[in-house]
mmCIF file of C-alpha atoms in Angstrom:
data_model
loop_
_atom_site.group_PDB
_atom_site.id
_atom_site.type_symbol
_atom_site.label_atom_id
_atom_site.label_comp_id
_atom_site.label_asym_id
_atom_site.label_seq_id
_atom_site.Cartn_x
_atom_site.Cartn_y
_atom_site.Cartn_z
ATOM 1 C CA UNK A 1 -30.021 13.862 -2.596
ATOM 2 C CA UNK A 2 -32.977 13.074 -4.846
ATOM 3 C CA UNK A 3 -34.918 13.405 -1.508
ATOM 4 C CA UNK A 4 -33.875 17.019 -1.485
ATOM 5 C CA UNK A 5 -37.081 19.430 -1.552
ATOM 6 C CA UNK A 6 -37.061 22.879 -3.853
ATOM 7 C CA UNK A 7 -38.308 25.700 -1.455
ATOM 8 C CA UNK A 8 -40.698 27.810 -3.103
ATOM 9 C CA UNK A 9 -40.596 30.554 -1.493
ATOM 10 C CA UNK A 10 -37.075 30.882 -0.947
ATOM 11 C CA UNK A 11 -36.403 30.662 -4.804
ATOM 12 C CA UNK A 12 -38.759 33.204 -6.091
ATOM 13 C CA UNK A 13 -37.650 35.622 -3.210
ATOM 14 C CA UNK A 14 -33.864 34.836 -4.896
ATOM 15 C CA UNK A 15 -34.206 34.731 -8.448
ATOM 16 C CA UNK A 16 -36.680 36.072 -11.147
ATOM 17 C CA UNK A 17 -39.627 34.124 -11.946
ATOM 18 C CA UNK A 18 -38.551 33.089 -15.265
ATOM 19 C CA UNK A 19 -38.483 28.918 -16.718
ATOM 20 C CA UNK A 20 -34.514 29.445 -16.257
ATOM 21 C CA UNK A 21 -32.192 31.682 -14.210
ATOM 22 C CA UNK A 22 -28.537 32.536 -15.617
ATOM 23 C CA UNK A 23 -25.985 32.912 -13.089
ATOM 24 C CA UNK A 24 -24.153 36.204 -13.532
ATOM 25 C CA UNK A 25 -19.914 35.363 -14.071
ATOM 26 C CA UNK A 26 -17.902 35.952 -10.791
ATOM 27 C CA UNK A 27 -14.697 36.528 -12.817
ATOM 28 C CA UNK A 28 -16.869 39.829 -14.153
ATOM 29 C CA UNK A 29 -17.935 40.846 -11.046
ATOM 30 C CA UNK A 30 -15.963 44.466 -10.252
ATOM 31 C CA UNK A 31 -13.465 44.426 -7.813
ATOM 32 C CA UNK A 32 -14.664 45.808 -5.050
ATOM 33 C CA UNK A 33 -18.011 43.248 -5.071
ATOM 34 C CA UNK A 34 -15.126 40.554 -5.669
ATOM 35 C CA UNK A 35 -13.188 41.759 -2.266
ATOM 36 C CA UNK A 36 -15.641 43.353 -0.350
ATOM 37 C CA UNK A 37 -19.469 42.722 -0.818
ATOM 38 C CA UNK A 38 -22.026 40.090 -0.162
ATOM 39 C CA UNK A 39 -21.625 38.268 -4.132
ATOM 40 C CA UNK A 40 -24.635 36.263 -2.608
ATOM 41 C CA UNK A 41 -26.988 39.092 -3.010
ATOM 42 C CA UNK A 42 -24.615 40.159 -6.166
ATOM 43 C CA UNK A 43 -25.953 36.629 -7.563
ATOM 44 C CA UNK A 44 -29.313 37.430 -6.495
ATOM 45 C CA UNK A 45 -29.210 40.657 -7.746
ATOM 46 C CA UNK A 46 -27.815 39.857 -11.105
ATOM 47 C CA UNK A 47 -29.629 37.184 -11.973
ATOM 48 C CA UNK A 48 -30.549 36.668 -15.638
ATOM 49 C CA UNK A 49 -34.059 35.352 -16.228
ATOM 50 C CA UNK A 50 -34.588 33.479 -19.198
ATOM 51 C CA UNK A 51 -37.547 32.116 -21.301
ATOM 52 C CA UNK A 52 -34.869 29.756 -23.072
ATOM 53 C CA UNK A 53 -31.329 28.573 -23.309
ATOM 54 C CA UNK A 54 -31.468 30.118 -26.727
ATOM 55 C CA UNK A 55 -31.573 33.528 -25.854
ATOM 56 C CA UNK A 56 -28.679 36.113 -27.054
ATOM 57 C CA UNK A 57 -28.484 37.168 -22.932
ATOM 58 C CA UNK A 58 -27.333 33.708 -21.763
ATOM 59 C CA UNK A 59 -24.486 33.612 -24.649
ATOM 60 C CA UNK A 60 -22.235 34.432 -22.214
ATOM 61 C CA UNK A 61 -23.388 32.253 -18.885
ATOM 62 C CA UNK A 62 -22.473 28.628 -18.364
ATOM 63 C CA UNK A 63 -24.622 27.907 -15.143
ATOM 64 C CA UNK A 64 -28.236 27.897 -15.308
ATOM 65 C CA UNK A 65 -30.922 26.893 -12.843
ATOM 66 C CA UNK A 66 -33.733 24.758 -14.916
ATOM 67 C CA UNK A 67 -37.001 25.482 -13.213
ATOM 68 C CA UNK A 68 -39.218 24.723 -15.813
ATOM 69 C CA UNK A 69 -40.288 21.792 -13.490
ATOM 70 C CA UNK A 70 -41.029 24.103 -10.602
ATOM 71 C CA UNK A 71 -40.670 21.100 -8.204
ATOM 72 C CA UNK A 72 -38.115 19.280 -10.143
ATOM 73 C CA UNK A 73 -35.466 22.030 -10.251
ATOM 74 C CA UNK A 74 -31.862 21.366 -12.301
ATOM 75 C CA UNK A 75 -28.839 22.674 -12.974
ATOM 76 C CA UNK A 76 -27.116 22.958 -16.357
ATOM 77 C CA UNK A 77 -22.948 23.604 -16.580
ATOM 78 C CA UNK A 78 -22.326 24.578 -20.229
ATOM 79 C CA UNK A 79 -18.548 26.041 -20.084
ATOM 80 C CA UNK A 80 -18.039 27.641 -23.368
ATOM 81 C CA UNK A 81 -14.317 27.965 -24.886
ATOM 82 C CA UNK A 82 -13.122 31.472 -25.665
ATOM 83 C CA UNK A 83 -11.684 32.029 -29.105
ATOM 84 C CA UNK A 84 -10.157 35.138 -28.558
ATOM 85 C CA UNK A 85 -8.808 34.191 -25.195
ATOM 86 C CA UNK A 86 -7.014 31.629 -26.785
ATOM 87 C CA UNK A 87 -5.487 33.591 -29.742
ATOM 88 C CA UNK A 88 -4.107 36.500 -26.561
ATOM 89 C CA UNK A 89 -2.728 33.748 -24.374
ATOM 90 C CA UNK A 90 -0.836 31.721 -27.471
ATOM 91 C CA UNK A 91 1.276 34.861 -28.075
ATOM 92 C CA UNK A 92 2.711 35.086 -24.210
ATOM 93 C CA UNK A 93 6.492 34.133 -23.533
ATOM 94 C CA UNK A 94 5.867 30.728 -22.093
ATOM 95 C CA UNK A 95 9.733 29.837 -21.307
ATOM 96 C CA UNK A 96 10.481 28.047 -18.296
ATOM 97 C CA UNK A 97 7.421 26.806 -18.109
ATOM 98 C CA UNK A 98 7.651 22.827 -16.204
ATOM 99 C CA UNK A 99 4.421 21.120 -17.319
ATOM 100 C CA UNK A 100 1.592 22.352 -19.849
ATOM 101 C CA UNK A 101 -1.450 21.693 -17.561
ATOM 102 C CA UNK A 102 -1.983 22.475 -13.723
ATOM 103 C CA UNK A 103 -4.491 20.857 -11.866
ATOM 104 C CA UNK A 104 -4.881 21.455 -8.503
ATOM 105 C CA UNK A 105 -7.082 19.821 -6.257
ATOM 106 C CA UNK A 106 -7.654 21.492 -2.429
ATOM 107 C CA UNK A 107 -9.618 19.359 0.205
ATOM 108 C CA UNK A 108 -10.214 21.642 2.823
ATOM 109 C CA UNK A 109 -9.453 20.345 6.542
ATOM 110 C CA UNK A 110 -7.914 17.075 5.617
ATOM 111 C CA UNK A 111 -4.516 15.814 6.519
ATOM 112 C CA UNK A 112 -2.319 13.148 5.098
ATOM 113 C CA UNK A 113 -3.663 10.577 7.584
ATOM 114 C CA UNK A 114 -6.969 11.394 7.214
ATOM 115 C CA UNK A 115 -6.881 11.378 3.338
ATOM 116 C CA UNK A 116 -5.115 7.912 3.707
ATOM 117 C CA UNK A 117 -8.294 6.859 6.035
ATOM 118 C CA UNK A 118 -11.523 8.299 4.297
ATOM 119 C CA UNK A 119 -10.249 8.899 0.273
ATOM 120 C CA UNK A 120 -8.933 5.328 -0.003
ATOM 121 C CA UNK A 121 -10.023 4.979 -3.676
ATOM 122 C CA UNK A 122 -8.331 8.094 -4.290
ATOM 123 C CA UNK A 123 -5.125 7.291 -2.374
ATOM 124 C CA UNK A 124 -5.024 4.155 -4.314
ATOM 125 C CA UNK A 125 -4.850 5.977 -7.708
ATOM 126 C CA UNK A 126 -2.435 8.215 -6.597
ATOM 127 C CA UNK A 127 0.051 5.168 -5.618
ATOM 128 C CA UNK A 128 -0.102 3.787 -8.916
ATOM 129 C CA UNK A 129 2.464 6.048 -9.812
ATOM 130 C CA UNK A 130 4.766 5.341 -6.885
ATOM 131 C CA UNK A 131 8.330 3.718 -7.758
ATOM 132 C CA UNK A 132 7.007 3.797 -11.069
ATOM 133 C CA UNK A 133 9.475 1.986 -13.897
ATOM 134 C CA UNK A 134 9.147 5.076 -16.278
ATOM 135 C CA UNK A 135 9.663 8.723 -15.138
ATOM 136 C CA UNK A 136 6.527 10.107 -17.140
ATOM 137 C CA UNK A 137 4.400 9.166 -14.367
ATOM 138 C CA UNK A 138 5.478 10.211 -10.639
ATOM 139 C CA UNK A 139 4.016 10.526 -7.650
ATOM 140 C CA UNK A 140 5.974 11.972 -4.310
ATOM 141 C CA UNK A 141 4.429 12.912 -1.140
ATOM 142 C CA UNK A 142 5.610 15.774 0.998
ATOM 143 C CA UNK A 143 6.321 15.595 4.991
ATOM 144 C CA UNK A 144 6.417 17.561 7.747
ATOM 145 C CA UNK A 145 7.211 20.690 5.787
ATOM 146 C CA UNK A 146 5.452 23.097 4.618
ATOM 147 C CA UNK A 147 2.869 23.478 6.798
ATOM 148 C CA UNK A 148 2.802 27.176 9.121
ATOM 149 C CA UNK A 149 -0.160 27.454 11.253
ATOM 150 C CA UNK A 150 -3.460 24.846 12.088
ATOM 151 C CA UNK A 151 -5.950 27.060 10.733
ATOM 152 C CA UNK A 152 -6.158 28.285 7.093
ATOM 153 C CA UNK A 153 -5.688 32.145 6.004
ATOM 154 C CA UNK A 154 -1.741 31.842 7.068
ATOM 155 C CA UNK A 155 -1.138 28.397 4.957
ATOM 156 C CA UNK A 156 -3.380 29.906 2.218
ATOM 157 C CA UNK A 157 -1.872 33.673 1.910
ATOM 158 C CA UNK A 158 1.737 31.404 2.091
ATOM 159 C CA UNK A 159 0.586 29.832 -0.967
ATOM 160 C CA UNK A 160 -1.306 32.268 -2.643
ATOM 161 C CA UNK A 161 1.183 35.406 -2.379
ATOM 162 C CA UNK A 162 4.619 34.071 -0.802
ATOM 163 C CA UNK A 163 3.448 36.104 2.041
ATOM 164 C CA UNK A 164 1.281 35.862 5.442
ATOM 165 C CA UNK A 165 -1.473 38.695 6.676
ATOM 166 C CA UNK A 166 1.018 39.878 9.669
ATOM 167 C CA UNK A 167 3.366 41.087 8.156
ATOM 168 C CA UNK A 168 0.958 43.067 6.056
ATOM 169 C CA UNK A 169 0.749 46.146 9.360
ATOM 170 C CA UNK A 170 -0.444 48.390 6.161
ATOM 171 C CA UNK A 171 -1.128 48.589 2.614
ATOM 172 C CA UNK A 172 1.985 48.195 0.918
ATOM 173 C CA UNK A 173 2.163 50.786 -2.336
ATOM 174 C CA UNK A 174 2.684 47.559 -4.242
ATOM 175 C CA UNK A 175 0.181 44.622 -3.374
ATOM 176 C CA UNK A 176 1.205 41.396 -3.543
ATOM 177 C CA UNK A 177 -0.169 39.726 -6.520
ATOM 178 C CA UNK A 178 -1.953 36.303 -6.321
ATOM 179 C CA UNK A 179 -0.403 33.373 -8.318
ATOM 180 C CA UNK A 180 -3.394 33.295 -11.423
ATOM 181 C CA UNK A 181 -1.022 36.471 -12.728
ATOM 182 C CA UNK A 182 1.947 34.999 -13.296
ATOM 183 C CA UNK A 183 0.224 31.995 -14.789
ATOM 184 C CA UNK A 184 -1.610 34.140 -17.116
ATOM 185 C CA UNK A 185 1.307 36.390 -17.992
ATOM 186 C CA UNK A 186 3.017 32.761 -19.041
ATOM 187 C CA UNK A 187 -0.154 31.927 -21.811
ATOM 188 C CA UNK A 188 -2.069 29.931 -19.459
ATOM 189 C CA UNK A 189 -6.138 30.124 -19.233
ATOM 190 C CA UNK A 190 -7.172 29.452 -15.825
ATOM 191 C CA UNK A 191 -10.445 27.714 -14.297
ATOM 192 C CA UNK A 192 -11.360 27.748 -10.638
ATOM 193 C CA UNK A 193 -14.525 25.523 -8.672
ATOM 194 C CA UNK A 194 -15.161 25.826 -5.679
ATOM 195 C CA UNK A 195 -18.285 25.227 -2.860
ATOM 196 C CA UNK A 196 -18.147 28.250 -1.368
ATOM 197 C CA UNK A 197 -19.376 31.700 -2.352
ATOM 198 C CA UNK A 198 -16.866 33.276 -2.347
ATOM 199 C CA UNK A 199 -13.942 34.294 -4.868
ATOM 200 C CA UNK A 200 -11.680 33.222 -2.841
ATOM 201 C CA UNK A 201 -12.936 31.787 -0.020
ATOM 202 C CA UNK A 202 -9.697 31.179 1.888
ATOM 203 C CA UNK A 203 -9.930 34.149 3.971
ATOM 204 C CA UNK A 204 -12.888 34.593 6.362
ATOM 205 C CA UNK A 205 -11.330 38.051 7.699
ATOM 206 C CA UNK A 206 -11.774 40.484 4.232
ATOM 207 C CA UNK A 207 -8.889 42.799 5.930
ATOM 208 C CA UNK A 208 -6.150 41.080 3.973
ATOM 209 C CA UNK A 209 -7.899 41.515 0.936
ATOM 210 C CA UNK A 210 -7.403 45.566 0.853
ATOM 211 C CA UNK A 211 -3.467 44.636 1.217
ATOM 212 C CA UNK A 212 -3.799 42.631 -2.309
ATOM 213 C CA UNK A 213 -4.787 42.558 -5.951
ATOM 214 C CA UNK A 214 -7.157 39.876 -6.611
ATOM 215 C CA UNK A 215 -6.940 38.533 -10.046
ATOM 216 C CA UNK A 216 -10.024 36.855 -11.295
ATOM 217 C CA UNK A 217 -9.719 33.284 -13.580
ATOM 218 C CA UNK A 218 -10.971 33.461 -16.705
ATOM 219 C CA UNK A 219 -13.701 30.630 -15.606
ATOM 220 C CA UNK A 220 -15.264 30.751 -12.323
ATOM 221 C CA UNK A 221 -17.710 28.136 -11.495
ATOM 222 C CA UNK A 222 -18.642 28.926 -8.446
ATOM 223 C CA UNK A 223 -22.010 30.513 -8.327
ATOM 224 C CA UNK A 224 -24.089 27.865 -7.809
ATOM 225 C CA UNK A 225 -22.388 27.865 -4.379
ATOM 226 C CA UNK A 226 -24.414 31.239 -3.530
ATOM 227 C CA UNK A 227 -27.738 29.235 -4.066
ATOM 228 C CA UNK A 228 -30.520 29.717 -1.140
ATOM 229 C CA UNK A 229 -30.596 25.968 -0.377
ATOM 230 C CA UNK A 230 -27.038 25.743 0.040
ATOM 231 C CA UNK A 231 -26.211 28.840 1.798
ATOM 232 C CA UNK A 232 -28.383 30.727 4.933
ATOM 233 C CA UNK A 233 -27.991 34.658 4.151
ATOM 234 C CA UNK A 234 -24.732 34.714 3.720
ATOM 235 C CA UNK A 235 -23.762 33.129 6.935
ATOM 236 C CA UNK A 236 -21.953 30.257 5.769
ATOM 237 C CA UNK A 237 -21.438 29.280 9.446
ATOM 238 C CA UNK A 238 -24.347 27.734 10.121
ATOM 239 C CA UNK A 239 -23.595 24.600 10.675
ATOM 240 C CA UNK A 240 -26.527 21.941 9.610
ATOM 241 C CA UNK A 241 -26.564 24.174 5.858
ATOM 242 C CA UNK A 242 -24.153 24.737 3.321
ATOM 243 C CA UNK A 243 -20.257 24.498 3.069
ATOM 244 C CA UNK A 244 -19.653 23.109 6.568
ATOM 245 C CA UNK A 245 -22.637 20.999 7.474
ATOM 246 C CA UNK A 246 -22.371 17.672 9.203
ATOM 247 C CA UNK A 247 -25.267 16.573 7.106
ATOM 248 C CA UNK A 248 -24.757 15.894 3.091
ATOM 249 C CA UNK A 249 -24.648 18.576 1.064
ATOM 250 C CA UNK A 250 -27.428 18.452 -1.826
ATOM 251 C CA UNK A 251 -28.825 20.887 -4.023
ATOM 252 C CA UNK A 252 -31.417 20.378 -6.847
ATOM 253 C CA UNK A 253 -31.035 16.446 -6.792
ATOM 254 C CA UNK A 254 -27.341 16.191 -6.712
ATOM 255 C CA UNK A 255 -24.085 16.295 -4.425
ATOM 256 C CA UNK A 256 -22.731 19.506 -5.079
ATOM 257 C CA UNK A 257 -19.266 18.057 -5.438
ATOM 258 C CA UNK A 258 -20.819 16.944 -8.471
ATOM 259 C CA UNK A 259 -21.365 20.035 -10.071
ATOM 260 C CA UNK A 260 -17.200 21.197 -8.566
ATOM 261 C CA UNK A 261 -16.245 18.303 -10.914
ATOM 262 C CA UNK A 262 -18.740 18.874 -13.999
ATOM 263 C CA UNK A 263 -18.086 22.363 -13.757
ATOM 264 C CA UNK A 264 -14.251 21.005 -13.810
ATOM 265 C CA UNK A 265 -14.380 18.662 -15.924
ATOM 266 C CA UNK A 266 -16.067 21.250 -18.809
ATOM 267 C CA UNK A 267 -13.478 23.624 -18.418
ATOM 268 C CA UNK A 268 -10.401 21.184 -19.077
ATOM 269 C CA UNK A 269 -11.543 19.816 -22.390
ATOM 270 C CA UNK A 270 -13.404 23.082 -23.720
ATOM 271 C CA UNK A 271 -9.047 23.697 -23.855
ATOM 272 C CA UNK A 272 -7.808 20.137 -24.554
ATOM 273 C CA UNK A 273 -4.846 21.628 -26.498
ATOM 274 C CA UNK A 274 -4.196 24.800 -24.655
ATOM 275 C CA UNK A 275 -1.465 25.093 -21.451
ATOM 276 C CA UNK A 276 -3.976 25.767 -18.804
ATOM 277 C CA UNK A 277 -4.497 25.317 -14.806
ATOM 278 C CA UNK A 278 -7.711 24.003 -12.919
ATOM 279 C CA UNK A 279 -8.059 25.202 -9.740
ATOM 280 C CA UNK A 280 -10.775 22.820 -7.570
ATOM 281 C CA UNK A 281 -12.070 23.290 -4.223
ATOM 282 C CA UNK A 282 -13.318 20.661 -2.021
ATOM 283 C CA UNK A 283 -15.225 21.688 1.230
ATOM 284 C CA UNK A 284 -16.139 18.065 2.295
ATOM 285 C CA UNK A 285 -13.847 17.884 4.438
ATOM 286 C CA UNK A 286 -14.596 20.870 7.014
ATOM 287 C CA UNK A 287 -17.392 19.447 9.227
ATOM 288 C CA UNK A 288 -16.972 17.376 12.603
ATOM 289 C CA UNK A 289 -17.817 14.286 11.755
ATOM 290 C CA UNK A 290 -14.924 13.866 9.242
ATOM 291 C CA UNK A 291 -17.697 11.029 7.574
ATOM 292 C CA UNK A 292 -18.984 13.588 4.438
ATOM 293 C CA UNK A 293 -15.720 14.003 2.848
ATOM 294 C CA UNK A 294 -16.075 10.057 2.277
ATOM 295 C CA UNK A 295 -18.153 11.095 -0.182
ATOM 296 C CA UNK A 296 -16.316 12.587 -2.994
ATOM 297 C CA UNK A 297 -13.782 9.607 -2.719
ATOM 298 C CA UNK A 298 -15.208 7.705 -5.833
ATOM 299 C CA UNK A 299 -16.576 10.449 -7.478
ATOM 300 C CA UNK A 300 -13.114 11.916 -7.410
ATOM 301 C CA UNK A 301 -11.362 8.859 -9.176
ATOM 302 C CA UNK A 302 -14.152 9.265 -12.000
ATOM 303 C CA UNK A 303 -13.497 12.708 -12.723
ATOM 304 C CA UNK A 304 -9.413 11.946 -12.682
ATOM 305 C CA UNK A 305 -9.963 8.549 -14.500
ATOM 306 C CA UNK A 306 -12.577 10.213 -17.053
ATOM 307 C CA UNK A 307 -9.670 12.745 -18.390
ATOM 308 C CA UNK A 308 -6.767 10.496 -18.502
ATOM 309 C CA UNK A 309 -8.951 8.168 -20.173
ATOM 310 C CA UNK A 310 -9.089 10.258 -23.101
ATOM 311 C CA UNK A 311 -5.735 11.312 -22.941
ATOM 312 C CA UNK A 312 -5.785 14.679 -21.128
ATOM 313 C CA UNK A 313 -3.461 14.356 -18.567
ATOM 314 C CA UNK A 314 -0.360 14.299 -20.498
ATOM 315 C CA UNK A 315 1.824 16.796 -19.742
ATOM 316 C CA UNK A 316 0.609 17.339 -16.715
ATOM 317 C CA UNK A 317 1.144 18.111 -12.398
ATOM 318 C CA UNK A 318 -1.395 17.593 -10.257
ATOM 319 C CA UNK A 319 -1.202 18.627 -6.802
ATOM 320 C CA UNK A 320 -3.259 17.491 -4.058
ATOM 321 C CA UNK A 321 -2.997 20.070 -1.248
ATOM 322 C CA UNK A 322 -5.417 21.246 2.603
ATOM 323 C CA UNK A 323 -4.803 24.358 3.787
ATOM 324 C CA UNK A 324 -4.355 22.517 7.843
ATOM 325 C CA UNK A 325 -5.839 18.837 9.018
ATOM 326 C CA UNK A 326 -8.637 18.921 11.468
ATOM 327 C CA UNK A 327 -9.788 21.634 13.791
ATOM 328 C CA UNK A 328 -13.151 20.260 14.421
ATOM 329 C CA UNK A 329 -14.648 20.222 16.694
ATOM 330 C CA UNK A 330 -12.537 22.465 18.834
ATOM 331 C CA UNK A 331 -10.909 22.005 22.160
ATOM 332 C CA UNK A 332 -12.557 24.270 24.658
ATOM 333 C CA UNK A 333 -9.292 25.776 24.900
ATOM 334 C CA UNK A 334 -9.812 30.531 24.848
ATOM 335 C CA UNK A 335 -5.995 30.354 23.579
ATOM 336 C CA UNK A 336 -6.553 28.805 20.551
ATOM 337 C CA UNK A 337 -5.434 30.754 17.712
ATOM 338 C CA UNK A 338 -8.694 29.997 15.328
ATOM 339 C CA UNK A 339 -10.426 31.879 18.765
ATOM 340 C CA UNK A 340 -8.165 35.049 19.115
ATOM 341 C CA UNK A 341 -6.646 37.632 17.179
ATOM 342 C CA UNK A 342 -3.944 35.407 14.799
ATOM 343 C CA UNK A 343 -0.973 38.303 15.409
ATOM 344 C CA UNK A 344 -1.712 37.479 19.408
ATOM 345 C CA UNK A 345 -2.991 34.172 19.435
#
């Protein structure tokens, strides 16, 4: 990645000519940019140029682009706690709640046998707390059960809602309500990186989205993911740039799994004492060479090693979770339900 070239012309078409660019907050975006608009061009558009990191207009941002060095372009995470968040969530009714901390960790088109094959290092930390002598460190794997169809806005609206897009024939006078709610309503803050731009990028059809009320995370890291040398106009199919490219993704010098887990890593101790969940991302895995997602394997183990090191994983249930295994490439087959309609298919 330190090969990676900054394109000119692209960038000061994108952002304002300024020594640093804020990223505008998804999780302030208004609802109907977060559900229905291009948030690409609402990053673009909202852009915050900046002569320094000092100024009283980047208080509130925590993702900059450095281009100070106009060929030697960075990118700066600063996650910043919230005070008064803290004081509002510590006076919710958290009964019945099973663990202080939630971290869950999504790596998109990988199934148990191909985690076991390219995340070995990863695997390997997660079976050090297998038939385990003392109960305050478990690990259990689960078969052959939950998943409901190969491709993902099904297995994620399951998840997400307790409910699946066909049943949904029209909008119901009460939406279903994503998961982040009931978390919040039980005094947890909630963080969510990703490497898509998106707010939820688990549903390529938007349709759904008018049949549910989207409830942002108090920390969104994912704008970075909108940049132009990651993504092609919003088309995040193109497949040699961008979520789910063959070829390595890099931006500004780095992986950008590295800023998913910097960004991640921030979040969780800017609250080291507060009940909170981490929601993470990992597009790696979607391409058809199934050799990127290799990648993140040791990179991974840091960024879990790094917090229990320091004692931040106490009380806590991670979950490692795909939405479906591998669907790429294809089979040339016009019946496959990722190539019709998914009520028909």
């Amino acid at each position: 990645c330190s090969t990676a070239k900054v394109d000119r012309e692209l960038m000061d078409k994108a952002y304002p000519k300024t020594p640093i660019i804020g990223l505008p907050r998804f999780e302030h975006a208004p609802r109907e940019v977060r559900n229905f608009e291009n948030l690409q061009g609402y990053v673009y558009k909202n852009a915050v140029g900046l002569q320094s990191f000092d100024e009283p207009k980047a208080k509130d941002l925590e993702i900059f682009i450095d281009q100070r060095d106009r060929e030697d372009v960075k990118v700066h995470i600063n996650v910043k706690r919230n005070e008064t968040l803290v004081q509002e969530r510590a006076k919710m009714d958290d009964t019945g709640i099973l663990s202080k901390n939630v971290l869950v960790i999504m790596i998109d088109t990988v199934a148990r046998p191909r985690l076991y094959a390219k995340l070995k290092n990863t695997v390997a930390w997660l079976e050090k707390f297998y038939n385990g002598k003392s109960a305050e460190r478990e690990a259990f794997q689960f078969f052959k059960f939950h998943s409901i169809a190969p491709f993902t806005i099904y297995n994620t609206y399951a998840a997400y809602f307790g409910q699946i897009p066909n049943t949904w024939k029209q909008a119901p006078a009460n939406p279903p309500v994503t998961y982040a709610q009931q978390y919040k309503d039980k005094g947890y803050i909630l963080g969510r990186t990703q490497q898509y731009c998106d707010v939820s990028w688990n549903c390529p059809d938007k349709k759904p989205r008018k049949y549910t009320r989207d409830v942002p995370f108090d920390h969104e890291g994912s704008g970075i993911a909108c940049d132009v040398h990651y993504g092609i106009d919003d088309d995040s199919m193109k497949i040699f740039k961008g979520g789910f490219s063959p070829n390595r993704r890099c931006l500004y010098g780095k992986d950008m799994f590295e800023y998913t887990f910097d960004y991640g890593n921030q979040f969780w101790r800017a609250y080291p004492n507060e009940k909170k969940l981490l929601w993470i991302d990992l597009l790696d895995g979607h391409e058809p060479t199934q050799e990127v997602v290799k990648l993140i394997d040791d990179p991974l183990v840091a960024f879990l090693d790094g917090l229990d090191k320091d004692n931040l994983l106490q009380d806590t249930t991670i979950l490692f979770w795909s939405d479906h295994g591998n669907h790429i490439p294809l089979p040339p087959c016009r019946n496959h339900p990722s190539h019709s309609n998914p009520d028909k298919g």
